[in-house]
Coordinates of C-alpha atoms and ligand atoms in Angstrom, one line a residue:
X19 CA 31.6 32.9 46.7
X20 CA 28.6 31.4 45.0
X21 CA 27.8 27.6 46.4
X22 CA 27.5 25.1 44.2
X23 CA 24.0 24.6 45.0
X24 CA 22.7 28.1 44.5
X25 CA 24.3 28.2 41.1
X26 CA 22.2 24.8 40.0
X27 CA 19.5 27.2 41.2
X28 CA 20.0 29.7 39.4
X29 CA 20.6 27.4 35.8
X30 CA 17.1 25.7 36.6
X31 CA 15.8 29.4 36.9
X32 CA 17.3 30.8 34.2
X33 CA 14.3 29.9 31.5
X34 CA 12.1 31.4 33.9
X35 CA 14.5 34.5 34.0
X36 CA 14.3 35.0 30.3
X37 CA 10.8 34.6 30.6
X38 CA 10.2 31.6 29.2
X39 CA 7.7 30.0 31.7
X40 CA 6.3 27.0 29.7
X41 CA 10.2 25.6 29.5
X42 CA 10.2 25.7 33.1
X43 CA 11.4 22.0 34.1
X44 CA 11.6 21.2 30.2
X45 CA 11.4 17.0 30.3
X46 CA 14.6 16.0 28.8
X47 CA 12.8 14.0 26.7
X48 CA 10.5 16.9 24.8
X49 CA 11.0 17.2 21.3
X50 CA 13.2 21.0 20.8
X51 CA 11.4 21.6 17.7
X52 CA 9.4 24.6 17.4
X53 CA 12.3 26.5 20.2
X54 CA 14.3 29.9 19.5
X55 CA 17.9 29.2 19.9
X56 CA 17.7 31.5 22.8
X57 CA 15.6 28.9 24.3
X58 CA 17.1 25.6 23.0
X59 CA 20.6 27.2 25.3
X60 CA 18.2 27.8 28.2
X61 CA 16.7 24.7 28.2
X62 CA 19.9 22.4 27.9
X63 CA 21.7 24.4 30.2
X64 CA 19.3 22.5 32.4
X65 CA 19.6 18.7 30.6
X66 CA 22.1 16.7 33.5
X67 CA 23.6 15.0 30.2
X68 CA 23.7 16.1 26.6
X69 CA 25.2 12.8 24.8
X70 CA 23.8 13.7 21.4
X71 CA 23.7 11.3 18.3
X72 CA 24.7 7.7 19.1
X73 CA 25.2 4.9 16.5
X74 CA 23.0 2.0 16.0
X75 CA 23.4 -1.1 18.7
X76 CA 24.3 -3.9 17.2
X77 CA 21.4 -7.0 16.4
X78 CA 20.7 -9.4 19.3
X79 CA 22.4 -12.7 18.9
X80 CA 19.7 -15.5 20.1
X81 CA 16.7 -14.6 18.1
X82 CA 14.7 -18.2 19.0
X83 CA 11.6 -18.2 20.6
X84 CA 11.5 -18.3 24.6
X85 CA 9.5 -17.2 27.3
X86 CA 9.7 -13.2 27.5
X87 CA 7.4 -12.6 31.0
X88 CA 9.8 -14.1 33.0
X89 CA 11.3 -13.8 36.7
X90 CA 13.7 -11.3 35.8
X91 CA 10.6 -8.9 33.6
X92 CA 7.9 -9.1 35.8
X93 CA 4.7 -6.7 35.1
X94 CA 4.1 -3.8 37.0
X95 CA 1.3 -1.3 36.1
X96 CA 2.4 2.0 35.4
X97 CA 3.2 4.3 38.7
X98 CA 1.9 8.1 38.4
X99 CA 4.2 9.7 36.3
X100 CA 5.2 7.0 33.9
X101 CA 4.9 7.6 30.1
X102 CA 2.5 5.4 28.1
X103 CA 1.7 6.1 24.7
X104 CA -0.5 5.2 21.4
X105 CA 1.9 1.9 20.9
X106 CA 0.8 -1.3 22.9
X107 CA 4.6 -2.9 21.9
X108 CA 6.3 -0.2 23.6
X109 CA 3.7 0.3 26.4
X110 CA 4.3 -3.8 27.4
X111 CA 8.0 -3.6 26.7
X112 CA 7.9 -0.6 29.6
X113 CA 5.5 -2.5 31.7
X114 CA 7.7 -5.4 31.8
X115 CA 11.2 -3.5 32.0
X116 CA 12.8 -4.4 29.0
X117 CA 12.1 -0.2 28.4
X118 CA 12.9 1.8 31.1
X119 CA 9.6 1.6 33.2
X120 CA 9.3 5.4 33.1
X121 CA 8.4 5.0 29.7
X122 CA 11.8 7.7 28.5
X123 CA 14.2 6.1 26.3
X124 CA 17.4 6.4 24.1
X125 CA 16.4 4.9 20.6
X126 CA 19.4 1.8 20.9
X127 CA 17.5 0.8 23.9
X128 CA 14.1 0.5 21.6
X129 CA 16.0 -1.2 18.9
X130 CA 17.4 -3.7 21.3
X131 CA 13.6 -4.1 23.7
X132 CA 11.9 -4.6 20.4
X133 CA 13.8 -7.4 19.7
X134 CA 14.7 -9.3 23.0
X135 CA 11.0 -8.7 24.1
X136 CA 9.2 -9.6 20.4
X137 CA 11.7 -10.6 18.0
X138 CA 10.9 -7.9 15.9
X139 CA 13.9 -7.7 12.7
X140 CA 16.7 -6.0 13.7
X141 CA 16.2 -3.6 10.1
X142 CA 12.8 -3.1 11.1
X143 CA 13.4 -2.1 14.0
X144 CA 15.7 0.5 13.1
X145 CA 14.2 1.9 10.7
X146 CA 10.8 2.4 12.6
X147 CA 12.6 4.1 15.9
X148 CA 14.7 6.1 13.6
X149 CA 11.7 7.4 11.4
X150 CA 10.1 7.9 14.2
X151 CA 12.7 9.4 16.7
X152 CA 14.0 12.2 14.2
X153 CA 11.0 14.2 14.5
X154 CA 9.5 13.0 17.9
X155 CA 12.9 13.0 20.3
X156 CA 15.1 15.2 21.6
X157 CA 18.4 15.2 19.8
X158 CA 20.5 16.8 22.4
X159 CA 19.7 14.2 25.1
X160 CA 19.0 11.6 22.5
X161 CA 15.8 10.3 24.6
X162 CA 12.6 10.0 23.5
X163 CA 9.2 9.6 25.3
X164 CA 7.2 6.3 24.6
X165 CA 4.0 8.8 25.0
X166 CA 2.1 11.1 26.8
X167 CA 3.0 11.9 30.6
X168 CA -0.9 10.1 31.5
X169 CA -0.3 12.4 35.1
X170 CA 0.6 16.2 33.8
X171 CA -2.3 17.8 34.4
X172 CA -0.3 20.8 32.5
X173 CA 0.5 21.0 28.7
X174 CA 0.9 16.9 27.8
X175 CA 4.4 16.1 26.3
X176 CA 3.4 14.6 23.3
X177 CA 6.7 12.0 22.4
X178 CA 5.4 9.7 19.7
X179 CA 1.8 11.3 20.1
X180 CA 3.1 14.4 17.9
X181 CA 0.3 13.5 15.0
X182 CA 0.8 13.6 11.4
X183 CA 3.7 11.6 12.1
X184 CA 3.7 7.9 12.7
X185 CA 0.9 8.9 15.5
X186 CA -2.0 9.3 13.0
X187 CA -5.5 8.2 11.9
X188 CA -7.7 5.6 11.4
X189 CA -6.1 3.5 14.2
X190 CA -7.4 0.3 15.7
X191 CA -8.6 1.2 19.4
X192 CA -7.7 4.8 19.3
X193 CA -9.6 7.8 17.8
X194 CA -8.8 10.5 15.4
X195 CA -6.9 13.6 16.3
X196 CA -9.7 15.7 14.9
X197 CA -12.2 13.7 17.7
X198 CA -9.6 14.9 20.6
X199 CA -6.5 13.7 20.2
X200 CA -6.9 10.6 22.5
X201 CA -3.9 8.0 22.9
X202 CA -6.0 6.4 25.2
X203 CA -7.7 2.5 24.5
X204 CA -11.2 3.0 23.7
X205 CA -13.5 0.5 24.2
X206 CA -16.1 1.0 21.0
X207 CA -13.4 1.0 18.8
X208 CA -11.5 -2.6 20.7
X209 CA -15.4 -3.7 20.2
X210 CA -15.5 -3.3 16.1
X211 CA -11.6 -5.3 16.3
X212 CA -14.0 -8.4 17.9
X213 CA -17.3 -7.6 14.9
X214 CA -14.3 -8.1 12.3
X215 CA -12.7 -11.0 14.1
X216 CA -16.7 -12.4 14.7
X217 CA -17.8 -11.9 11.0
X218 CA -14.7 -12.7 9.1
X219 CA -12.3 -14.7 11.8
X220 CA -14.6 -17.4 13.2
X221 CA -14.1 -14.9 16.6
X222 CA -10.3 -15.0 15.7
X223 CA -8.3 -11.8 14.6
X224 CA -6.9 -13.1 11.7
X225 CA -5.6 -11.8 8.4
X226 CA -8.7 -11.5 6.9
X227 CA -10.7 -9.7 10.3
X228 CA -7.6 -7.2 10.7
X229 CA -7.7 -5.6 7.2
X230 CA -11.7 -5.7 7.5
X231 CA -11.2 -3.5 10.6
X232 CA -8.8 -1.5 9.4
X233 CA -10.5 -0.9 5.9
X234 CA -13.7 0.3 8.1
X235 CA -11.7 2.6 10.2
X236 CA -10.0 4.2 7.3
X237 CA -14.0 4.7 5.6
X238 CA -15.4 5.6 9.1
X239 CA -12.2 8.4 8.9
X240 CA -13.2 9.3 5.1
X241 CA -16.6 9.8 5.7
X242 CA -16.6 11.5 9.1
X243 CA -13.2 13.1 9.7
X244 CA -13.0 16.8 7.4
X245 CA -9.0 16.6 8.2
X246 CA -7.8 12.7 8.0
X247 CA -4.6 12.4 7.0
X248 CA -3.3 8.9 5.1
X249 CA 0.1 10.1 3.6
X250 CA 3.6 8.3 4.7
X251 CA 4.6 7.2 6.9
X252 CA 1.3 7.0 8.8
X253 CA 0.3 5.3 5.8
X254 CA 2.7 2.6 6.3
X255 CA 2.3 2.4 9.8
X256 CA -1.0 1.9 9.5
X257 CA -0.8 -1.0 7.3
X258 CA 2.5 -2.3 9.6
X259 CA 0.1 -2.1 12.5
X260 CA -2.2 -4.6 11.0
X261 CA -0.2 -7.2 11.1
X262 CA 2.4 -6.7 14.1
X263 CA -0.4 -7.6 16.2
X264 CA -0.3 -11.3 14.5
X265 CA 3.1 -10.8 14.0
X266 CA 3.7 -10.3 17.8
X267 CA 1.2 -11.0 20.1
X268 CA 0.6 -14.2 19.7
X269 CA 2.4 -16.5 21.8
X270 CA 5.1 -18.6 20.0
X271 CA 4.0 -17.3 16.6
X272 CA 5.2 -19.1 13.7
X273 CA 7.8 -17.7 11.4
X274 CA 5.4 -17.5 8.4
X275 CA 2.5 -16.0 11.0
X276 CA 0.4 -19.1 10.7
X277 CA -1.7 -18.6 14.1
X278 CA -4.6 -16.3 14.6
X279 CA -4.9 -14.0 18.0
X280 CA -7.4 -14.4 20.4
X281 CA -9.4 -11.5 21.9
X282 CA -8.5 -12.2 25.1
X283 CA -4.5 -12.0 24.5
X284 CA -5.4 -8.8 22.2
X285 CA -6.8 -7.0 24.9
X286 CA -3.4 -8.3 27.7
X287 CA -2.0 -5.9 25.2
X288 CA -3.5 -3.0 24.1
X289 CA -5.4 -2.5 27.3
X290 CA -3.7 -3.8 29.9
X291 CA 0.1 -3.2 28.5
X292 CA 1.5 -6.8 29.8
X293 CA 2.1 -10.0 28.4
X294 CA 0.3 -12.9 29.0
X295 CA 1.2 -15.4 31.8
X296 CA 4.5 -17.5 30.4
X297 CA 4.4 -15.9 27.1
X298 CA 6.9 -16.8 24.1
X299 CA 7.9 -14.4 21.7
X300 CA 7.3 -15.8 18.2
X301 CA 10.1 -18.2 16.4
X302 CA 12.9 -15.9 14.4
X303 CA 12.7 -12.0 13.8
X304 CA 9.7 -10.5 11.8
X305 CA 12.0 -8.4 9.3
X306 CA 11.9 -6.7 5.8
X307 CA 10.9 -9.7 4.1
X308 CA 8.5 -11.4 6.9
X309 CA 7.0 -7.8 6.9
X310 CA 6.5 -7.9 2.8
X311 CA 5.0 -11.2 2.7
X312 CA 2.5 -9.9 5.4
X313 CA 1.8 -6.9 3.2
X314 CA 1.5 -8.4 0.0
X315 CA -1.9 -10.7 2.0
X316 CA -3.3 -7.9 3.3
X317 CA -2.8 -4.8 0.8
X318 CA -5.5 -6.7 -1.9
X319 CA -8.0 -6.5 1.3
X320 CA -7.6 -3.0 2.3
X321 CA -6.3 -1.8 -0.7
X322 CA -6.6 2.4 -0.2
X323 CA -3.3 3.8 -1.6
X324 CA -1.8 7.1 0.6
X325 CA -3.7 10.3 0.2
X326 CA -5.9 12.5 2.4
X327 CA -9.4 14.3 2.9
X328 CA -10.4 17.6 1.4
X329 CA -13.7 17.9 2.9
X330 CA -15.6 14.6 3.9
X331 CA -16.5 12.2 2.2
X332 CA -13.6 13.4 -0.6
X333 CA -10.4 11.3 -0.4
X334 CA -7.5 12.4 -2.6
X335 CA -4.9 10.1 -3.9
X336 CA -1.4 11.4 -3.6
X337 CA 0.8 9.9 -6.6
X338 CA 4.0 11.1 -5.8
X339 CA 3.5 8.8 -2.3
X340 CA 4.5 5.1 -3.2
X341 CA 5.1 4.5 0.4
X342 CA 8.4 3.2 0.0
X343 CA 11.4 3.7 2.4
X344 CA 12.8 6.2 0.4
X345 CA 10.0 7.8 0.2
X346 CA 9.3 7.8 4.1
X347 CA 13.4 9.1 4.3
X348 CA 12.8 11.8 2.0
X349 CA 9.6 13.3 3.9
X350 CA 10.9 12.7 7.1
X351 CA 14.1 14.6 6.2
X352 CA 11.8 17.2 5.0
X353 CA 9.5 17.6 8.1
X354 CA 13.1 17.5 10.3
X355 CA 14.2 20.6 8.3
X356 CA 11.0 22.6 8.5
X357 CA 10.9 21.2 12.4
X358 CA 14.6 22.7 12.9
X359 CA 14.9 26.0 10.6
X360 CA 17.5 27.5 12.6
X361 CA 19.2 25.2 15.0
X362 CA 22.5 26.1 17.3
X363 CA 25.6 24.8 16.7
X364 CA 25.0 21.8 18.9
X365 CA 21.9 20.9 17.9
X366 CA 22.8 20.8 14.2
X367 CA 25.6 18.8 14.9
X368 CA 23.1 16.1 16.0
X369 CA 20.3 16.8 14.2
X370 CA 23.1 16.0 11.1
X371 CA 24.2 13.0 12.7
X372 CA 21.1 11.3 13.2
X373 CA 19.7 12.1 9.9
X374 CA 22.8 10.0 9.0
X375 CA 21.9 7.1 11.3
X376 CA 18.5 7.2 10.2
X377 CA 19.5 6.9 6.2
X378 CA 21.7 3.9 7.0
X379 CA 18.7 2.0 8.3
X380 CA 17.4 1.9 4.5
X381 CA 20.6 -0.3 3.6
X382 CA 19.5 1.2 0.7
X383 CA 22.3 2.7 -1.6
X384 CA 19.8 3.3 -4.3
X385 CA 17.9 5.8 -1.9
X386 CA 18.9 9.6 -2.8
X387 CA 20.6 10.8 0.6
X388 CA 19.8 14.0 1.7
X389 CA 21.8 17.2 3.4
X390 CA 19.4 19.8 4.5
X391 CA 22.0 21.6 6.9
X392 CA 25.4 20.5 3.8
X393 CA 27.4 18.0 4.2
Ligands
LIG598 C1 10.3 -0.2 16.9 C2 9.8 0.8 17.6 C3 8.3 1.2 17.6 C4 7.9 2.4 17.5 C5 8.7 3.7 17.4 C6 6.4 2.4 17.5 C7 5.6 3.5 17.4 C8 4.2 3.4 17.3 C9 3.3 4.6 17.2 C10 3.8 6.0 17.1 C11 2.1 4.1 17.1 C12 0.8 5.0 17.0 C13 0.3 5.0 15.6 C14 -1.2 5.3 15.5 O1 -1.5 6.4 15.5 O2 -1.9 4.4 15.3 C15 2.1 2.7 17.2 C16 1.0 1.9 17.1 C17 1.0 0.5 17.3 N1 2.2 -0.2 17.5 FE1 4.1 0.4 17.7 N2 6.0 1.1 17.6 C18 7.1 0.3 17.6 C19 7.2 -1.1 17.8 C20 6.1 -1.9 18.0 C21 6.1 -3.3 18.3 C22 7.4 -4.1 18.6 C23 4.8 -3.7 18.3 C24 4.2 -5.0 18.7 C25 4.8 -5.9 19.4 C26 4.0 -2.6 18.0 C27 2.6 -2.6 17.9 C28 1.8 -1.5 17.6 C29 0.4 -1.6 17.4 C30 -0.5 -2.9 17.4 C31 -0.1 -0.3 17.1 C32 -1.6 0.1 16.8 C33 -2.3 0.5 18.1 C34 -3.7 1.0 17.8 O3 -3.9 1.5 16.7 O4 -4.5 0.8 18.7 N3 4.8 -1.5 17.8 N4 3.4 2.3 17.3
LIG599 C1 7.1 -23.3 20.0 O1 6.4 -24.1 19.2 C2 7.2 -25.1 18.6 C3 6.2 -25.8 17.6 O2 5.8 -24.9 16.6 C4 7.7 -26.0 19.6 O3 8.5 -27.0 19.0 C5 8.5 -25.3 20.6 O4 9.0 -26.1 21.7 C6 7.7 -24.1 21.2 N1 8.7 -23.2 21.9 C7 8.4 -22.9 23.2 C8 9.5 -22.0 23.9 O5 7.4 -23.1 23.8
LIG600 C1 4.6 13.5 34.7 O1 3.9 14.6 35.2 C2 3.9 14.7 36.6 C3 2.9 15.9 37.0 O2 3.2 17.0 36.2 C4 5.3 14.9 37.1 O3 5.2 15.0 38.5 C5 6.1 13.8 36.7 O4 7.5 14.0 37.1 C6 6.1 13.6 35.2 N1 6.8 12.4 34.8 C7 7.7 12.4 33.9 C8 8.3 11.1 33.6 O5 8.0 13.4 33.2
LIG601 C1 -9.6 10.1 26.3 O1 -10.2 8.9 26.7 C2 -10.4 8.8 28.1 C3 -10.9 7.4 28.4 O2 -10.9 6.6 27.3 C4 -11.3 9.9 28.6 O3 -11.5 9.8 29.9 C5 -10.8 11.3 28.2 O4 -11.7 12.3 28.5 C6 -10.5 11.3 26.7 N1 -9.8 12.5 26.4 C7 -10.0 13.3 25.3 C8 -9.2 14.5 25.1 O5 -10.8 12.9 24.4
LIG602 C1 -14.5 5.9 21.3 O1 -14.8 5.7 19.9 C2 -16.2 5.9 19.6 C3 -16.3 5.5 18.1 O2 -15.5 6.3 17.3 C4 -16.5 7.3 19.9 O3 -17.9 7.6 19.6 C5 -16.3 7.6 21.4 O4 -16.5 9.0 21.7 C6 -14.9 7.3 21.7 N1 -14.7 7.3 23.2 C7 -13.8 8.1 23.8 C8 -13.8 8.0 25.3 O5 -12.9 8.7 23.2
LIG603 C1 -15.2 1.4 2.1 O1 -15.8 2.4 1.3 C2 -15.6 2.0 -0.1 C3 -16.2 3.2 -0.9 O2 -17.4 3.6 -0.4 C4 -16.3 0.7 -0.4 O3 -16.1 0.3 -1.7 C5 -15.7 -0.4 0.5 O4 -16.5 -1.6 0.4 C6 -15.8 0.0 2.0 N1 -15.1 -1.0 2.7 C7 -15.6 -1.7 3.7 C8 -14.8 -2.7 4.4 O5 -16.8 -1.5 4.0
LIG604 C1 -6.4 -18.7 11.1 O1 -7.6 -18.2 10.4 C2 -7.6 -18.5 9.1 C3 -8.8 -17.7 8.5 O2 -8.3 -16.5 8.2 C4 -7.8 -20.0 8.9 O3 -7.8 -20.3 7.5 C5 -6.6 -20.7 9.5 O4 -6.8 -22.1 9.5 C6 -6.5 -20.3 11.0 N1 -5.2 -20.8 11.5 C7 -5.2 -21.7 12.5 C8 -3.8 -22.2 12.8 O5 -6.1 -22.0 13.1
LIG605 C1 10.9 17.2 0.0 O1 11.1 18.6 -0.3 C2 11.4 18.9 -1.7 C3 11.9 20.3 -1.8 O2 10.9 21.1 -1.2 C4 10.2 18.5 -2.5 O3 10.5 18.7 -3.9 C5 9.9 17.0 -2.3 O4 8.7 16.7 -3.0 C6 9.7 16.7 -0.9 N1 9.5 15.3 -0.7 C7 8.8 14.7 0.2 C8 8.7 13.2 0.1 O5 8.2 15.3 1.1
LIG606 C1 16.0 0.7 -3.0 O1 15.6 2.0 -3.5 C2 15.2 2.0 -4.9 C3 15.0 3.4 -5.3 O2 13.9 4.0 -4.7 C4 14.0 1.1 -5.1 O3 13.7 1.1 -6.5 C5 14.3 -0.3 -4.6 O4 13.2 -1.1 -4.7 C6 14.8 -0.3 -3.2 N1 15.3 -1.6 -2.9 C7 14.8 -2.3 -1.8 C8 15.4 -3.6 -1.6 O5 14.0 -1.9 -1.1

């Protein structure tokens, strides 16, 4: 009789078998898209757990502000093998252990670290890790990587790297796809953040300095960059990630995101990945309407609508893109269905299911839902 052992074996072996070498050890956490159903069943026969869709987790009850790097989240440096990725939230929240420090993650445990760790809105927060986890995670396992594994020296596993997503161009210390795909901080770029914040900021990164380096990174991606892509929801994102870092990194923020970051705290973040000694997260959630008054300061200062290069130098305006969340639902939805033409049986199941979860994040009735796979 077969032994246990020899038959987990032979399960691990069986993608190999089929001849399917690059899904040997397939992460759990690696996006199916773009797999034969033949492969998707060879794959998560070797997954250890397939819980598929999950709800969302509740809101966090104490939303005040209090010190976040304490005794019980101390900072460690990520170990070979962790996942980091192009977000400086999610890399701190992982350095600190409010994420798994491995940097793999269910979305319910993003929802609830973006919160506890920054106070960011319970809605926002939902609606971000949804739009982001349909067509980056793995809806089988339902985990998600926070980035790139930094120590494969094999193919990377791309988790929220997969670009022309939310992962996109024009970014504030990382370079375009089309100039190598790097997640990685780069220094020139952190450089121009401190010219902005020297010109404009009084050596502050304030409203006024972030949407000056933003605007320059989005010309710099204009006139240089033959592919750049600006459409939803990296156009969003891009505009969100102007202000989270005032929103966010600055200890004990106000409510109405009165205080302007310092260099020094900036770089804690996006280069080092940890919080500052005894920081505070800021006082109350930064949600829908903390994130609209942000937008209405700094869209007059950047003010390019979404769109996208056809040759340098020769932006395009697309008019059907008003950047709304029913817009960013309706493409997403889209992408998912080209992502997943023919899923199995299991994985449309959850597929279904989190498109689901990922429309009631809108709380928006008067968004058109959508059922690529029926009802
Ligand atoms: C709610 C879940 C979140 C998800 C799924 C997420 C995802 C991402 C992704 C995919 C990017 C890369 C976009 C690009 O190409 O520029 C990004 C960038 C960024 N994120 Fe997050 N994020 C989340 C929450 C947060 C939080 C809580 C913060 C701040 C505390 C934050 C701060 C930033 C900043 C500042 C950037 C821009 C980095 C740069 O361009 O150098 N994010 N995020
Ligand atoms: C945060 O700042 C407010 C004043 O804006 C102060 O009353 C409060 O004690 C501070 N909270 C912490 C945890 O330091
Ligand atoms: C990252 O890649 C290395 C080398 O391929 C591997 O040993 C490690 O297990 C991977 N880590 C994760 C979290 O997948
Ligand atoms: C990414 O940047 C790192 C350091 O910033 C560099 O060592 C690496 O070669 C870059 N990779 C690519 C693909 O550009
Ligand atoms: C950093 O960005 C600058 C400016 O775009 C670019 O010239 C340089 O090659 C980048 N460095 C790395 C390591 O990617
Ligand atoms: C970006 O380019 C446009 C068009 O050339 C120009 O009007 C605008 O001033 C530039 N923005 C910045 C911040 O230099
Ligand atoms: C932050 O910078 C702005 C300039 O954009 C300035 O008007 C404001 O007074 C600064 N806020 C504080 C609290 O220093
Ligand atoms: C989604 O797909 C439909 C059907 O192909 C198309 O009419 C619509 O414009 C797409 N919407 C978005 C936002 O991608
Ligand atoms: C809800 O969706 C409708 C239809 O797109 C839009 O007009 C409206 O502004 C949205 N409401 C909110 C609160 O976002």
């Amino acid at each position: 009789m077969m032994k246990l052992q020899n038959l987990a074996t032979l399960v691990a072996l069986v993608p190999y078998a089929l001849g399917f070498p690059r899904l040997e050890n397939f992460p759990e956490y690696r996006s199916l898209a773009g797999l034969s159903p033949r492969e998707v069943r060879a794959v998560a026969r070797t997954f250890s757990s397939t819980p598929g869709a999950q709800s969302l987790p509740p809101p966090i009850s104490d939303t005040s502000a209090k010190v976040v790097y304490d005794s019980e989240h101390p900072y460690i440096p990520d170990q070979p093998g962790d996942i980091r990725g192009p977000c400086p939230g999610l890399n701190t929240l992982a350095s600190h252990g409010y994420l798994p420090r491995n940097g793999v993650a269910t979305p319910a445990q993003i929802i609830t670290a973006v919160q506890e760790g920054f106070n960011m809105g319970w809605n926002v927060a939902s609606l971000v890790t949804y739009m982001t986890f349909i067509v980056d995670g793995n809806h089988l396992t339902n985990l998600m990587s926070i980035g790139a594994n930094t120590t494969a020296d094999d193919e990377p596993t791309p988790g929220l790297n997969i670009h022309f997503n939310v992962e996109g161009d024009a970014s504030t210390t990382r370079g375009d796809f089309y100039f190598g795909n790097n997640y990685s901080f780069n220094e020139t770029l952190f450089d121009q953040l401190e010219e902005a914040a020297n010109r404009v900021g009084n050596g502050f990164i304030t409203i006024e300095s972030a949407s000056l380096h933003r605007a320059l990174r989005i010309n710099d991606s204009i006139t240089r960059n033959p592919t750049f892509w600006f459409g939803s929801p990296r156009f969003v994102a891009a505009y969100l990630e102007t202000t989270v870092p005032l929103a966010f990194f600055v200890n004990n923020q106000t409510l109405d995101t009165t205080l302007n970051l310092t260099l020094d705290v900036a770089r804690d973040f996006y280069e080092k990945h940890r919080f500052p000694e005894g920081f505070v997260r800021r006082q109350g959630p930064f949600d829908v309407a903390e994130v609209e008054f942000m937008f209405a300061k700094i869209f007059p200062l950047i003010n390019v609508p979404p769109g996208h290069n056809e040759g340098v130098g020769n932006y395009v305006v697309n008019p059907e893109d008003d950047g709304s969340s029913c817009y960013v639902y309706h493409r997403q939805v889209n992408l998912t269905a080209q992502l997943y033409p023919n899923p199995t049986p299991e994985l449309e199941v959850a597929i279904k299911a989190n498109l689901v979860t990922f429309y009631q994040t809108l709380h928006n009735s008067s968004c058109e839902q959508y059922f690529p796979y029926g009802q």
